[in-house]
mmCIF file of C-alpha atoms in Angstrom:
data_model
loop_
_atom_site.group_PDB
_atom_site.id
_atom_site.type_symbol
_atom_site.label_atom_id
_atom_site.label_comp_id
_atom_site.label_asym_id
_atom_site.label_seq_id
_atom_site.Cartn_x
_atom_site.Cartn_y
_atom_site.Cartn_z
ATOM 1 C CA MET A 1 35.180 40.974 -3.319
ATOM 2 C CA ARG A 2 33.053 43.734 -4.685
ATOM 3 C CA ASN A 3 34.276 47.159 -5.738
ATOM 4 C CA GLY A 4 33.184 50.515 -6.934
ATOM 5 C CA LEU A 5 35.891 50.902 -9.513
ATOM 6 C CA ARG A 6 33.680 51.398 -12.550
ATOM 7 C CA VAL A 7 31.647 54.158 -10.766
ATOM 8 C CA LEU A 8 34.885 56.024 -9.748
ATOM 9 C CA ARG A 9 36.349 55.754 -13.168
ATOM 10 C CA ALA A 10 33.052 56.948 -14.796
ATOM 11 C CA GLU A 11 33.023 59.979 -12.455
ATOM 12 C CA ARG A 12 36.434 61.059 -13.853
ATOM 13 C CA ARG A 13 35.371 60.132 -17.401
ATOM 14 C CA TRP A 14 38.408 57.983 -17.831
ATOM 15 C CA SER A 15 38.466 55.103 -20.250
ATOM 16 C CA GLN A 16 39.659 51.740 -19.080
ATOM 17 C CA ALA A 17 42.869 52.302 -20.937
ATOM 18 C CA ASP A 18 43.287 55.660 -19.084
ATOM 19 C CA LEU A 19 42.964 53.939 -15.760
ATOM 20 C CA ALA A 20 45.186 51.065 -16.834
ATOM 21 C CA GLY A 21 47.853 53.598 -17.861
ATOM 22 C CA GLN A 22 47.798 55.336 -14.503
ATOM 23 C CA LEU A 23 47.963 52.065 -12.561
ATOM 24 C CA GLY A 24 50.662 50.509 -14.862
ATOM 25 C CA VAL A 25 48.509 47.487 -15.638
ATOM 26 C CA SER A 26 46.847 46.214 -18.819
ATOM 27 C CA ARG A 27 43.425 47.304 -19.856
ATOM 28 C CA GLN A 28 42.310 43.629 -19.500
ATOM 29 C CA THR A 29 43.305 43.710 -15.911
ATOM 30 C CA VAL A 30 41.167 46.904 -15.292
ATOM 31 C CA ASN A 31 38.317 45.137 -16.987
ATOM 32 C CA ALA A 32 38.674 41.919 -14.830
ATOM 33 C CA LEU A 33 38.787 44.235 -11.684
ATOM 34 C CA GLU A 34 35.707 46.197 -12.714
ATOM 35 C CA THR A 35 33.758 43.027 -13.513
ATOM 36 C CA GLU A 36 34.932 41.621 -10.086
ATOM 37 C CA LYS A 37 36.409 38.555 -11.739
ATOM 38 C CA TYR A 38 39.769 39.329 -10.168
ATOM 39 C CA ASP A 39 40.668 40.781 -6.814
ATOM 40 C CA PRO A 40 43.874 42.983 -6.818
ATOM 41 C CA SER A 41 46.893 42.464 -4.752
ATOM 42 C CA LEU A 42 47.251 44.628 -1.675
ATOM 43 C CA PRO A 43 49.952 46.851 -3.392
ATOM 44 C CA LEU A 44 47.648 47.313 -6.354
ATOM 45 C CA ALA A 45 44.584 48.047 -4.095
ATOM 46 C CA TYR A 46 46.619 50.672 -2.313
ATOM 47 C CA LYS A 47 47.646 52.209 -5.680
ATOM 48 C CA ILE A 48 44.062 52.361 -6.726
ATOM 49 C CA ALA A 49 42.995 53.883 -3.370
ATOM 50 C CA ARG A 50 45.792 56.520 -3.632
ATOM 51 C CA LEU A 51 44.825 57.294 -7.241
ATOM 52 C CA PHE A 52 41.174 57.964 -6.379
ATOM 53 C CA GLY A 53 42.028 59.580 -2.971
ATOM 54 C CA ARG A 54 39.830 57.301 -0.933
ATOM 55 C CA PRO A 55 40.489 54.632 1.705
ATOM 56 C CA ILE A 56 40.704 51.091 0.404
ATOM 57 C CA GLU A 57 37.563 49.988 2.341
ATOM 58 C CA GLU A 58 35.479 52.575 0.503
ATOM 59 C CA ILE A 59 36.557 51.069 -2.898
ATOM 60 C CA PHE A 60 36.718 47.396 -2.139
ATOM 61 C CA PHE A 61 34.209 45.605 0.154
ATOM 62 C CA ASP A 62 32.731 42.177 0.639
ATOM 63 C CA ASP A 63 29.074 41.240 1.189
ATOM 64 C CA GLU A 64 29.720 40.441 4.858
ATOM 65 C CA GLY A 65 27.962 43.399 6.392
ATOM 66 C CA ALA A 66 28.923 46.989 6.487
ATOM 67 C CA PRO A 67 32.627 47.864 6.137
ATOM 68 C CA GLY A 68 33.153 49.864 9.324
ATOM 69 C CA SER A 69 32.244 53.546 9.154
ATOM 70 C CA ALA A 70 33.294 53.946 5.493
ATOM 71 C CA THR A 71 30.740 54.488 2.813
ATOM 72 C CA PRO A 72 31.425 52.113 -0.003
ATOM 73 C CA VAL A 73 31.182 53.314 -3.559
ATOM 74 C CA ARG A 74 28.405 51.114 -4.842
ATOM 75 C CA ALA A 75 27.687 50.608 -8.467
ATOM 76 C CA ALA A 76 23.915 51.069 -7.858
ATOM 77 C CA ALA A 77 24.523 54.613 -6.496
ATOM 78 C CA ALA A 78 25.634 55.987 -9.845
ATOM 79 C CA GLY A 79 23.834 53.745 -12.268
ATOM 80 C CA PRO A 80 25.514 51.722 -15.033
ATOM 81 C CA MET B 1 49.502 52.822 -21.598
ATOM 82 C CA ALA B 2 47.389 51.260 -24.249
ATOM 83 C CA ASP B 3 50.117 52.426 -26.731
ATOM 84 C CA MET B 4 52.922 51.257 -24.472
ATOM 85 C CA GLU B 5 51.224 47.914 -24.143
ATOM 86 C CA MET B 6 50.971 47.613 -27.869
ATOM 87 C CA LEU B 7 54.592 48.683 -28.201
ATOM 88 C CA THR B 8 55.681 46.099 -25.734
ATOM 89 C CA GLY B 9 53.641 43.477 -27.543
ATOM 90 C CA ARG B 10 55.100 44.539 -30.877
ATOM 91 C CA SER B 11 58.672 44.525 -29.502
ATOM 92 C CA TYR B 12 58.108 41.092 -28.058
ATOM 93 C CA ALA B 13 56.775 39.819 -31.388
ATOM 94 C CA THR B 14 59.717 41.325 -33.220
ATOM 95 C CA ARG B 15 62.262 39.747 -30.884
ATOM 96 C CA LEU B 16 60.453 36.466 -31.079
ATOM 97 C CA MET B 17 60.508 36.605 -34.886
ATOM 98 C CA LEU B 18 64.273 37.355 -34.755
ATOM 99 C CA TRP B 19 65.086 34.480 -32.503
ATOM 100 C CA LEU B 20 62.857 32.155 -34.653
ATOM 101 C CA ALA B 21 64.702 33.252 -37.645
ATOM 102 C CA LEU B 22 68.081 32.515 -36.034
ATOM 103 C CA TYR B 23 66.740 29.204 -35.020
ATOM 104 C CA ALA B 24 65.728 28.376 -38.616
ATOM 105 C CA VAL B 25 69.145 29.519 -39.897
ATOM 106 C CA LEU B 26 71.053 27.414 -37.298
ATOM 107 C CA LEU B 27 68.751 24.376 -37.886
ATOM 108 C CA PHE B 28 68.868 24.240 -41.587
ATOM 109 C CA GLY B 29 72.497 25.308 -41.645
ATOM 110 C CA SER B 30 73.658 22.574 -39.223
ATOM 111 C CA LEU B 31 71.440 19.978 -40.844
ATOM 112 C CA GLY B 32 72.773 20.859 -44.297
ATOM 113 C CA LEU B 33 76.337 20.656 -43.284
ATOM 114 C CA ILE B 34 75.868 17.363 -41.514
ATOM 115 C CA ASP B 35 73.776 15.819 -44.293
ATOM 116 C CA ARG B 36 76.309 16.805 -46.942
ATOM 117 C CA LYS B 37 78.914 15.170 -44.729
ATOM 118 C CA LEU B 38 80.921 18.412 -44.624
ATOM 119 C CA VAL B 39 81.484 17.916 -40.928
ATOM 120 C CA GLY B 40 83.326 14.736 -39.754
ATOM 121 C CA PRO B 41 84.309 14.604 -36.147
ATOM 122 C CA LEU B 42 81.684 13.631 -33.603
ATOM 123 C CA PRO B 43 82.257 16.478 -31.230
ATOM 124 C CA LEU B 44 81.732 18.918 -34.015
ATOM 125 C CA ARG B 45 78.549 17.219 -35.139
ATOM 126 C CA VAL B 46 77.217 17.259 -31.582
ATOM 127 C CA ALA B 47 77.965 20.984 -31.319
ATOM 128 C CA LEU B 48 76.371 21.705 -34.699
ATOM 129 C CA GLY B 49 73.369 19.530 -33.913
ATOM 130 C CA LEU B 50 72.770 21.446 -30.759
ATOM 131 C CA SER B 51 73.368 24.867 -32.165
ATOM 132 C CA PRO B 52 69.685 25.703 -32.823
ATOM 133 C CA MET B 53 69.310 25.578 -28.953
ATOM 134 C CA ILE B 54 71.210 28.773 -28.738
ATOM 135 C CA ALA B 55 68.138 30.408 -30.236
ATOM 136 C CA ALA B 56 65.853 28.276 -28.104
ATOM 137 C CA PHE B 57 67.578 29.681 -24.993
ATOM 138 C CA GLY B 58 67.009 33.168 -26.380
ATOM 139 C CA ILE B 59 63.344 32.428 -26.776
ATOM 140 C CA LEU B 60 63.239 31.061 -23.180
ATOM 141 C CA PHE B 61 64.649 34.177 -21.680
ATOM 142 C CA LEU B 62 62.430 36.316 -23.870
ATOM 143 C CA VAL B 63 59.360 34.527 -22.515
ATOM 144 C CA MET B 64 60.578 34.775 -18.946
ATOM 145 C CA GLY B 65 61.199 38.478 -19.411
ATOM 146 C CA ARG B 66 57.655 38.894 -20.720
ATOM 147 C CA TYR B 67 56.320 37.049 -17.656
ATOM 148 C CA ARG B 68 58.328 39.308 -15.294
ATOM 149 C CA SER B 69 57.124 42.514 -17.051
ATOM 150 C CA ALA B 70 53.564 41.352 -17.077
ATOM 151 C CA ASP B 71 51.048 42.826 -14.571
ATOM 152 C CA GLU B 72 49.720 40.619 -11.732
ATOM 153 C CA LEU B 73 46.601 39.247 -13.586
ATOM 154 C CA GLN B 74 48.616 38.501 -16.667
ATOM 155 C CA GLN B 75 51.199 36.691 -14.606
ATOM 156 C CA ARG B 76 48.408 34.654 -13.042
ATOM 157 C CA ILE B 77 46.952 33.774 -16.368
ATOM 158 C CA MET B 78 50.384 32.700 -17.618
ATOM 159 C CA ALA B 79 51.047 30.639 -14.514
ATOM 160 C CA GLU B 80 47.768 28.921 -14.707
ATOM 161 C CA SER B 81 48.160 28.108 -18.377
ATOM 162 C CA LEU B 82 51.676 26.750 -17.853
ATOM 163 C CA MET B 83 50.441 24.712 -14.866
ATOM 164 C CA PHE B 84 47.813 23.178 -17.117
ATOM 165 C CA ALA B 85 50.440 22.540 -19.862
ATOM 166 C CA PHE B 86 52.801 20.977 -17.353
ATOM 167 C CA GLY B 87 50.180 18.483 -15.949
ATOM 168 C CA ALA B 88 48.630 17.702 -19.334
ATOM 169 C CA THR B 89 51.967 16.948 -20.836
ATOM 170 C CA ALA B 90 52.809 14.589 -17.920
ATOM 171 C CA ILE B 91 49.486 12.861 -18.368
ATOM 172 C CA ILE B 92 49.734 12.563 -22.178
ATOM 173 C CA THR B 93 53.394 11.415 -22.234
ATOM 174 C CA PHE B 94 52.922 8.878 -19.410
ATOM 175 C CA SER B 95 49.702 7.582 -21.052
ATOM 176 C CA TYR B 96 51.565 7.048 -24.231
ATOM 177 C CA GLY B 97 54.444 5.393 -22.422
ATOM 178 C CA PHE B 98 51.993 2.921 -20.735
ATOM 179 C CA LEU B 99 50.381 2.260 -24.160
ATOM 180 C CA GLN B 100 53.839 1.364 -25.492
ATOM 181 C CA ARG B 101 54.234 -1.081 -22.726
ATOM 182 C CA THR B 102 50.720 -2.589 -22.753
ATOM 183 C CA ALA B 103 49.299 -2.137 -26.248
ATOM 184 C CA GLY B 104 52.281 -1.988 -28.584
ATOM 185 C CA ALA B 105 51.956 1.676 -29.420
ATOM 186 C CA PRO B 106 54.888 2.504 -31.797
ATOM 187 C CA GLU B 107 58.038 4.382 -30.736
ATOM 188 C CA LEU B 108 57.764 8.073 -31.123
ATOM 189 C CA SER B 109 60.519 10.771 -31.338
ATOM 190 C CA TYR B 110 61.179 13.025 -28.354
ATOM 191 C CA PHE B 111 60.419 15.855 -30.823
ATOM 192 C CA TRP B 112 56.708 15.148 -30.062
ATOM 193 C CA VAL B 113 57.018 16.306 -26.516
ATOM 194 C CA TRP B 114 57.172 19.981 -27.299
ATOM 195 C CA PRO B 115 54.214 20.074 -29.755
ATOM 196 C CA VAL B 116 52.160 18.265 -27.049
ATOM 197 C CA MET B 117 53.271 20.769 -24.383
ATOM 198 C CA GLY B 118 52.895 23.842 -26.628
ATOM 199 C CA SER B 119 49.365 22.781 -27.605
ATOM 200 C CA ALA B 120 48.467 22.170 -23.966
ATOM 201 C CA TRP B 121 49.881 25.609 -23.194
ATOM 202 C CA PHE B 122 47.610 27.161 -25.766
ATOM 203 C CA VAL B 123 44.531 25.350 -24.444
ATOM 204 C CA GLY B 124 45.510 26.269 -20.806
ATOM 205 C CA ALA B 125 45.801 29.950 -21.867
ATOM 206 C CA VAL B 126 42.398 29.926 -23.531
ATOM 207 C CA ILE B 127 40.861 28.355 -20.383
ATOM 208 C CA ALA B 128 42.713 30.607 -17.865
ATOM 209 C CA ARG B 129 41.887 33.793 -19.863
ATOM 210 C CA ARG B 130 38.292 32.905 -20.022
ATOM 211 C CA ARG B 131 38.023 32.718 -16.239
ATOM 212 C CA PHE B 132 38.809 36.495 -15.979
ATOM 213 C CA GLU B 133 36.746 37.847 -18.782
#
């Protein structure tokens, strides 16, 4: 799975530790999510979606075509 | 959270040190008493000989508590490293058992099982952690 977590976090100027604190996970886990080495469980994905106030499919998406009508947060859109 | 994490880590380390200290006290205390023949009857020697395991149980529950309080990725890393340790220990101890039968490898103490498993756990943790970095 791909995700736009890094972009969303950067928009809010949060550090990985800030985001980890709000999600109740370790900073290493946030890093693994952002580098797309690890896909979150559904409960954690919901928590992330709720925190950023966006539907899950806007934050997490695969490469298999467009994810419905949602506009995914893509890393390329906001730069590194 | 970063601070909380560090505190959790620190408190885990502190508790581990305390249990290890108790283990050392019980180990050397019981061995000392038995070696100096201060304890006679077999049941008492058995009880004293096993007394360090009280601390070992403490460490077991401490590690299990750490697993339960870990987040989902940390749990996965721990599970994968333990799975590696489990399999590697089975392979190594069985290999040695076969070598004893077929190649005359010398008798070894059961005390060697844990160092093998602990080392395999460490290697497994390094491998599992690297997968998610």
